[in-house]
Short mmCIF file of C-alpha atoms in Angstrom, two decimals:
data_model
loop_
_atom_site.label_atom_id
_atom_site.label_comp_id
_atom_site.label_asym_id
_atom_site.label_seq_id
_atom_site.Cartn_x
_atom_site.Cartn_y
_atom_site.Cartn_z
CA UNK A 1 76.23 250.49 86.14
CA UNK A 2 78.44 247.94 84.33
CA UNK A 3 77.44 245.09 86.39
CA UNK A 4 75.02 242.57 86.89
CA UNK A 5 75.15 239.75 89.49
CA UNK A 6 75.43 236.27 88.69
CA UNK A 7 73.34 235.95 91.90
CA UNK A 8 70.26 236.66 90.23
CA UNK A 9 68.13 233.68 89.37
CA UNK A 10 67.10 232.58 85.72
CA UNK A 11 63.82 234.12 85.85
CA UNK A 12 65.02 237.50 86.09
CA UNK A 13 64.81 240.46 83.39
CA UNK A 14 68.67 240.53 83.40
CA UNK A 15 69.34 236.81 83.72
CA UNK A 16 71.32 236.44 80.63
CA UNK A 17 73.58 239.59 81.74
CA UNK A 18 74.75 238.05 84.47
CA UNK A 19 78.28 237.83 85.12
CA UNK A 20 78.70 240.48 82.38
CA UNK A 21 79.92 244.17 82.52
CA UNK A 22 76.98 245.06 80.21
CA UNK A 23 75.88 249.11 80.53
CA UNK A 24 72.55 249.39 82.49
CA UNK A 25 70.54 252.12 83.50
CA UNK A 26 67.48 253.31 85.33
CA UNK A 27 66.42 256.15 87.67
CA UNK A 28 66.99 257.19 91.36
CA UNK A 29 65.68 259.73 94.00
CA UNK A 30 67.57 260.86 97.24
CA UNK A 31 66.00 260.26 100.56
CA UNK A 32 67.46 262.23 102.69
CA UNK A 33 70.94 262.87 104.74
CA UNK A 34 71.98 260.57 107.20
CA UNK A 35 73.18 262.80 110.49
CA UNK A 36 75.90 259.71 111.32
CA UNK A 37 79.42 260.25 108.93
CA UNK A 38 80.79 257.51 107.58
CA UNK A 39 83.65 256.04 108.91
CA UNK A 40 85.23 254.10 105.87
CA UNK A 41 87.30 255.33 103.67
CA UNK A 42 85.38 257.73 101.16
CA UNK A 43 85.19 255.70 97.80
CA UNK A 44 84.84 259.09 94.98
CA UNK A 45 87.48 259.33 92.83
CA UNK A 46 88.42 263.26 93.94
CA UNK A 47 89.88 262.81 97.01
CA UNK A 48 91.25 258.81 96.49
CA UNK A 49 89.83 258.01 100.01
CA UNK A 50 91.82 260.21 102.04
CA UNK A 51 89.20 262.25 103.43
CA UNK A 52 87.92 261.15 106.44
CA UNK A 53 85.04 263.62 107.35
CA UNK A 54 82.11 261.93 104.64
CA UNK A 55 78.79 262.80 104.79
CA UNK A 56 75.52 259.33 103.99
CA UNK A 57 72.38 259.65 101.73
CA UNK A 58 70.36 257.44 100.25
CA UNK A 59 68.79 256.78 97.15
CA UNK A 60 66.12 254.75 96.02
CA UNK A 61 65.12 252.64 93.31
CA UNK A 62 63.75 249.36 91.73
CA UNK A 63 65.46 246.35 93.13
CA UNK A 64 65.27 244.81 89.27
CA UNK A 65 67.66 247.76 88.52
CA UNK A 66 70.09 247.45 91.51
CA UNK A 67 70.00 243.82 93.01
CA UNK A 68 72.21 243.45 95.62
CA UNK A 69 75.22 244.74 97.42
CA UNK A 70 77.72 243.86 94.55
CA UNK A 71 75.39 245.69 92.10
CA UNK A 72 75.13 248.52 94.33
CA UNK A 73 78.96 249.02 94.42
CA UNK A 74 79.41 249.29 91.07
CA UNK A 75 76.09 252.04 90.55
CA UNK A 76 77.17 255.12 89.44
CA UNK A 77 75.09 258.13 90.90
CA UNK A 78 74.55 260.60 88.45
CA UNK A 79 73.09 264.06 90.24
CA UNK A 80 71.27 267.14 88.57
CA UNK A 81 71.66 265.91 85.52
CA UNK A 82 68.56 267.95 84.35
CA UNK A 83 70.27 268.86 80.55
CA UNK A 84 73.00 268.01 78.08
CA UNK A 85 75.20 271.08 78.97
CA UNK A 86 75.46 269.83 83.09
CA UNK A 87 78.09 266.75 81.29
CA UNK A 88 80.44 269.78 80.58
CA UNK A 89 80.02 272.75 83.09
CA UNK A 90 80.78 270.95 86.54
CA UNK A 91 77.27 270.63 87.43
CA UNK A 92 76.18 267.77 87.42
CA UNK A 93 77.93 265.62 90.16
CA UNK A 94 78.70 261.91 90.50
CA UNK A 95 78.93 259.45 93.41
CA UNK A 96 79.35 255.75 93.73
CA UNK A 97 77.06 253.42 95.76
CA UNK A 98 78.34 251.79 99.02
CA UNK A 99 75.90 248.99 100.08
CA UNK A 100 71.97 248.14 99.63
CA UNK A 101 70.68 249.48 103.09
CA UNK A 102 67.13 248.09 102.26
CA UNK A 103 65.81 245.24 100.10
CA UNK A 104 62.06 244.94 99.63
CA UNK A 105 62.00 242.07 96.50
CA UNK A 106 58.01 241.99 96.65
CA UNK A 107 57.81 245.51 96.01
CA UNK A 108 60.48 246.09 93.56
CA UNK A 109 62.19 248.72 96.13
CA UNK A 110 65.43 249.19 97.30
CA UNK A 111 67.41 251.53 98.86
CA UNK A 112 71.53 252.34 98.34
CA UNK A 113 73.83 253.74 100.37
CA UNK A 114 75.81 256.31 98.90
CA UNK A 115 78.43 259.03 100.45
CA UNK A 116 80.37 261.90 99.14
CA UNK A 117 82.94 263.89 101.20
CA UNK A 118 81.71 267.32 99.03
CA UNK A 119 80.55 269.74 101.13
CA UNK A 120 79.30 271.62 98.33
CA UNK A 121 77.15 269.13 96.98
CA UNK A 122 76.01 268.18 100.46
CA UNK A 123 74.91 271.84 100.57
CA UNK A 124 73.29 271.79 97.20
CA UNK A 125 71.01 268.41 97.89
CA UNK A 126 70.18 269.25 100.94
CA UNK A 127 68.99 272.88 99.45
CA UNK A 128 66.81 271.31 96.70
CA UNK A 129 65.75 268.00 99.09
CA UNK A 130 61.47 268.19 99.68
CA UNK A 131 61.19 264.33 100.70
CA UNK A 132 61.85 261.94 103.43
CA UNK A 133 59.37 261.40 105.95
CA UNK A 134 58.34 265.62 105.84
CA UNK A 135 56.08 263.81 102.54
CA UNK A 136 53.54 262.95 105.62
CA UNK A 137 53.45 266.35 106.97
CA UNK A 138 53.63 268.22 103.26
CA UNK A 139 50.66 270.81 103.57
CA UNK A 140 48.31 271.53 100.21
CA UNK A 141 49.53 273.16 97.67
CA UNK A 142 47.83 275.04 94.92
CA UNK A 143 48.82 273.22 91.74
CA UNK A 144 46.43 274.81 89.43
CA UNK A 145 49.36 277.25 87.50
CA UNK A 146 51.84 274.22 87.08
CA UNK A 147 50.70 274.00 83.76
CA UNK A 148 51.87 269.98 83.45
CA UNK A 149 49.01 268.20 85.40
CA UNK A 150 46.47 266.92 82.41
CA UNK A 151 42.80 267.54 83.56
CA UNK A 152 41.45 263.96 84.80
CA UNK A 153 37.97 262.95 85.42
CA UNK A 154 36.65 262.42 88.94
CA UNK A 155 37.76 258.56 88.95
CA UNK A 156 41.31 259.04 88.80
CA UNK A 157 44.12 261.84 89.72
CA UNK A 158 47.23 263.28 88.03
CA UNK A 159 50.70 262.45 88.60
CA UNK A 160 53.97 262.96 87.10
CA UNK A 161 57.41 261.15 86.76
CA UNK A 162 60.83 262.44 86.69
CA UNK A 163 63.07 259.88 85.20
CA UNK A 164 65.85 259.66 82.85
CA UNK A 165 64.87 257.70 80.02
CA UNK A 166 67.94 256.09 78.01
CA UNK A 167 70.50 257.44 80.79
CA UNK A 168 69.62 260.76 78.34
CA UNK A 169 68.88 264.45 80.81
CA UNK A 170 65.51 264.70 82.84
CA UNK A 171 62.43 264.33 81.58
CA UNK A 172 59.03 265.29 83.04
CA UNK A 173 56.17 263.13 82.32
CA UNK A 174 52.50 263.72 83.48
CA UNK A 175 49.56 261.40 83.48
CA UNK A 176 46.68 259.93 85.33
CA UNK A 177 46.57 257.39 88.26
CA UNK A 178 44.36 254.97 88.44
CA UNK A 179 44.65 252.86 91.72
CA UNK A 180 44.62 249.49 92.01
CA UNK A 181 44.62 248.25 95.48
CA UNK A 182 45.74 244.33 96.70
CA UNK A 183 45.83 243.40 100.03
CA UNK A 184 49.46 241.48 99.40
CA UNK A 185 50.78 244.00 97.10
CA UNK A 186 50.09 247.57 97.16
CA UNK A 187 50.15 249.21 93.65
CA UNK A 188 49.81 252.40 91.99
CA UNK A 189 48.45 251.82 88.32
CA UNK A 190 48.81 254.90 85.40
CA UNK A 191 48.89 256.31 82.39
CA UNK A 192 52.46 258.25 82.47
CA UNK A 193 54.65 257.65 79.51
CA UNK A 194 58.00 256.26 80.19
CA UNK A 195 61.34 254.63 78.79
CA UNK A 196 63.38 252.19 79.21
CA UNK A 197 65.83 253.53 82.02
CA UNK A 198 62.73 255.04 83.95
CA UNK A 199 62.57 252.25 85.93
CA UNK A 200 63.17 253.37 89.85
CA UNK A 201 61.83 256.95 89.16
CA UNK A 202 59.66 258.30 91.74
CA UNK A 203 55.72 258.77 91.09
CA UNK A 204 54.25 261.82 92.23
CA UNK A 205 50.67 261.22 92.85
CA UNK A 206 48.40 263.62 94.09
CA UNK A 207 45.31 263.53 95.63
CA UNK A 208 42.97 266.36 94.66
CA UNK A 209 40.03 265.64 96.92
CA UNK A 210 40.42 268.77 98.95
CA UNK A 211 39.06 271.50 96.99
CA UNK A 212 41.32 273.02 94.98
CA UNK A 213 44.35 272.45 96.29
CA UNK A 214 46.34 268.55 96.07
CA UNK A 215 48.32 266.90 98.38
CA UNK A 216 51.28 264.38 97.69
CA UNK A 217 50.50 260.49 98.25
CA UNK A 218 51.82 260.18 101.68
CA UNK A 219 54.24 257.65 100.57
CA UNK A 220 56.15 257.60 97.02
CA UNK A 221 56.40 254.81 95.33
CA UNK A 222 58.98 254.25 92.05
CA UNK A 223 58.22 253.18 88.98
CA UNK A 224 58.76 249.34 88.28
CA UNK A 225 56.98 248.54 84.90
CA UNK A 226 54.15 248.14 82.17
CA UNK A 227 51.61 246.67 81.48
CA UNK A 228 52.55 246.34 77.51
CA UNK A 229 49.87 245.17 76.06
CA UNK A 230 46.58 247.17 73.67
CA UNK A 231 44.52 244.83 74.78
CA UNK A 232 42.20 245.66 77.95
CA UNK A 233 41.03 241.99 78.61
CA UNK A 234 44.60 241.18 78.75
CA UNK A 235 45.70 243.66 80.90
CA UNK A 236 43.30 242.95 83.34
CA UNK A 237 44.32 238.84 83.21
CA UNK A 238 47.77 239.97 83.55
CA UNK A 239 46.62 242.24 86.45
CA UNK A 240 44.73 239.45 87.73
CA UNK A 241 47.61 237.01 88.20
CA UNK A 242 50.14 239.89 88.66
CA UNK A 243 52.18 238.84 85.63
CA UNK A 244 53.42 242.33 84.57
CA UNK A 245 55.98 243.12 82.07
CA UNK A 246 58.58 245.42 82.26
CA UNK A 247 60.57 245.67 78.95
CA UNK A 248 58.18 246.30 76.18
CA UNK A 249 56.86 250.03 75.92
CA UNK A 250 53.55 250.84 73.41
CA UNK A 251 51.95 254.05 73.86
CA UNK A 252 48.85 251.73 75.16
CA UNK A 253 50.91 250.90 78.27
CA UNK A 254 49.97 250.94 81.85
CA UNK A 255 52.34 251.58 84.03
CA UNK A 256 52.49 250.22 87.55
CA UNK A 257 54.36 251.09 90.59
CA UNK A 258 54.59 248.76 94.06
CA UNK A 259 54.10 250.81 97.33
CA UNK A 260 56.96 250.66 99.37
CA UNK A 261 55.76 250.84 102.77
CA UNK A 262 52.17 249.78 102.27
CA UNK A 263 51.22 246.33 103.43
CA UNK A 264 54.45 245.97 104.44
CA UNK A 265 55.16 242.49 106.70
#
């Protein structure tokens, strides 16, 4: 997006952005169709707002990347980006963001609203969509073959990140969770390596208590930050008074992302 809000206070990341058209980035995952259209006029550049018939989605992501409605209407939405060649052979698609349907500040969650008035691409998303609230009733799966999971002791579980680091193609990362439960804030801690422009990209976590087989976290939470620091002690004081950082990256981070719906008020 080439925006950041002058709305944001001083203590934010971006804080000396705003009011600027600066480039920033970071990583979203779509939620789902709405089965309402929309009713405004559509706002992609193919059809100049002349089609009526436009189908909603949403996609989430940090609130530190997108924070508020003005932000949101100037995200591009970058989809299947998944290599370099997608930028010239049509695949990859691109919508623009509509409004922030849901703000969650304490988690470091939001969600935009996005719509496109291509039926193709509604097709195609809704053809490769797994999430939504089906997460709850996902049944086991064998993961064994995926050959990406690393091999974890018994205190902690695997999970893996797909983000776009540097607004650059997606990237797979794997590593291990290690969960670190507040009453106030719900929060996944872990080992997977990210970027900068990660930030918003969902965390797979699985839980592998059920023989062989591993189920999803019920809920999936998106990637907000690190820890950036080598030093354990102060990790755990920055745990302690939940001071985390999110720019610096050392490949002695902990990562850390806020539950969206846990603990929720």
């Amino acid at each position: 997006m080439h925006c950041t809000s002058p709305d944001r206070p001083d203590d934010d990341d971006f804080a000396a952005d705003r009011g600027t058209a600066k480039l920033r980035s970071g990583t979203g995952y779509v939620w789902g169709f709405c089965d309402s259209e929309y009713m405004e006029p559509c706002s992609c550049d193919k059809c100049g707002g002349k089609v009526k018939k436009k189908r909603k989605f949403y996609v989430h992501t940090a609130r530190h990347v997108v924070y508020n409605a003005e932000e949101a209407r100037r995200t591009k939405v970058d989809l299947f980006y998944d290599d370099d060649k997608c930028l010239y052979d049509g695949s990859m698609k691109s919508v623009w963001g509509v409004d922030l349907s849901v703000d969650k500040p304490d988690r470091d969650w939001c969600k935009i609203l996005c719509v496109t008035c291509d039926e193709d691409l509604v097709e195609r998303i809704a053809s490769s969509f797994l999430g939504g609230s089906n997460f709850i009733h996902i049944q086991p799966q064998d993961i064994s073959d995926l050959g990406l999971l690393p091999s974890c002791n018994e205190d902690c579980d695997p999970v893996l990140i797909v983000s776009h680091p540097h607004a650059r193609p997606k990237k797979i990362t794997a590593g291990e969770v290690r969960r670190y439960q507040d009453v106030d804030y719900p929060r996944l801690d872990y080992t997977t390596p990210t970027c900068p422009g990660s930030s918003g990209a969902n965390v797979f976590a699985y839980d592998r208590d059920i023989g062989e087989f591993s189920y999803f976290l019920w809920s999936i939470p998106v990637h907000s930050g690190s820890f950036a620091e080598p030093s354990l002690w102060r990790n755990l004081l920055r745990r302690l008074f939940n001071r985390p950082r999110r720019r610096k990256t050392t490949p002695e981070q902990l990562n850390y992302a806020h539950d969206p719906l846990l603990g929720s008020h």
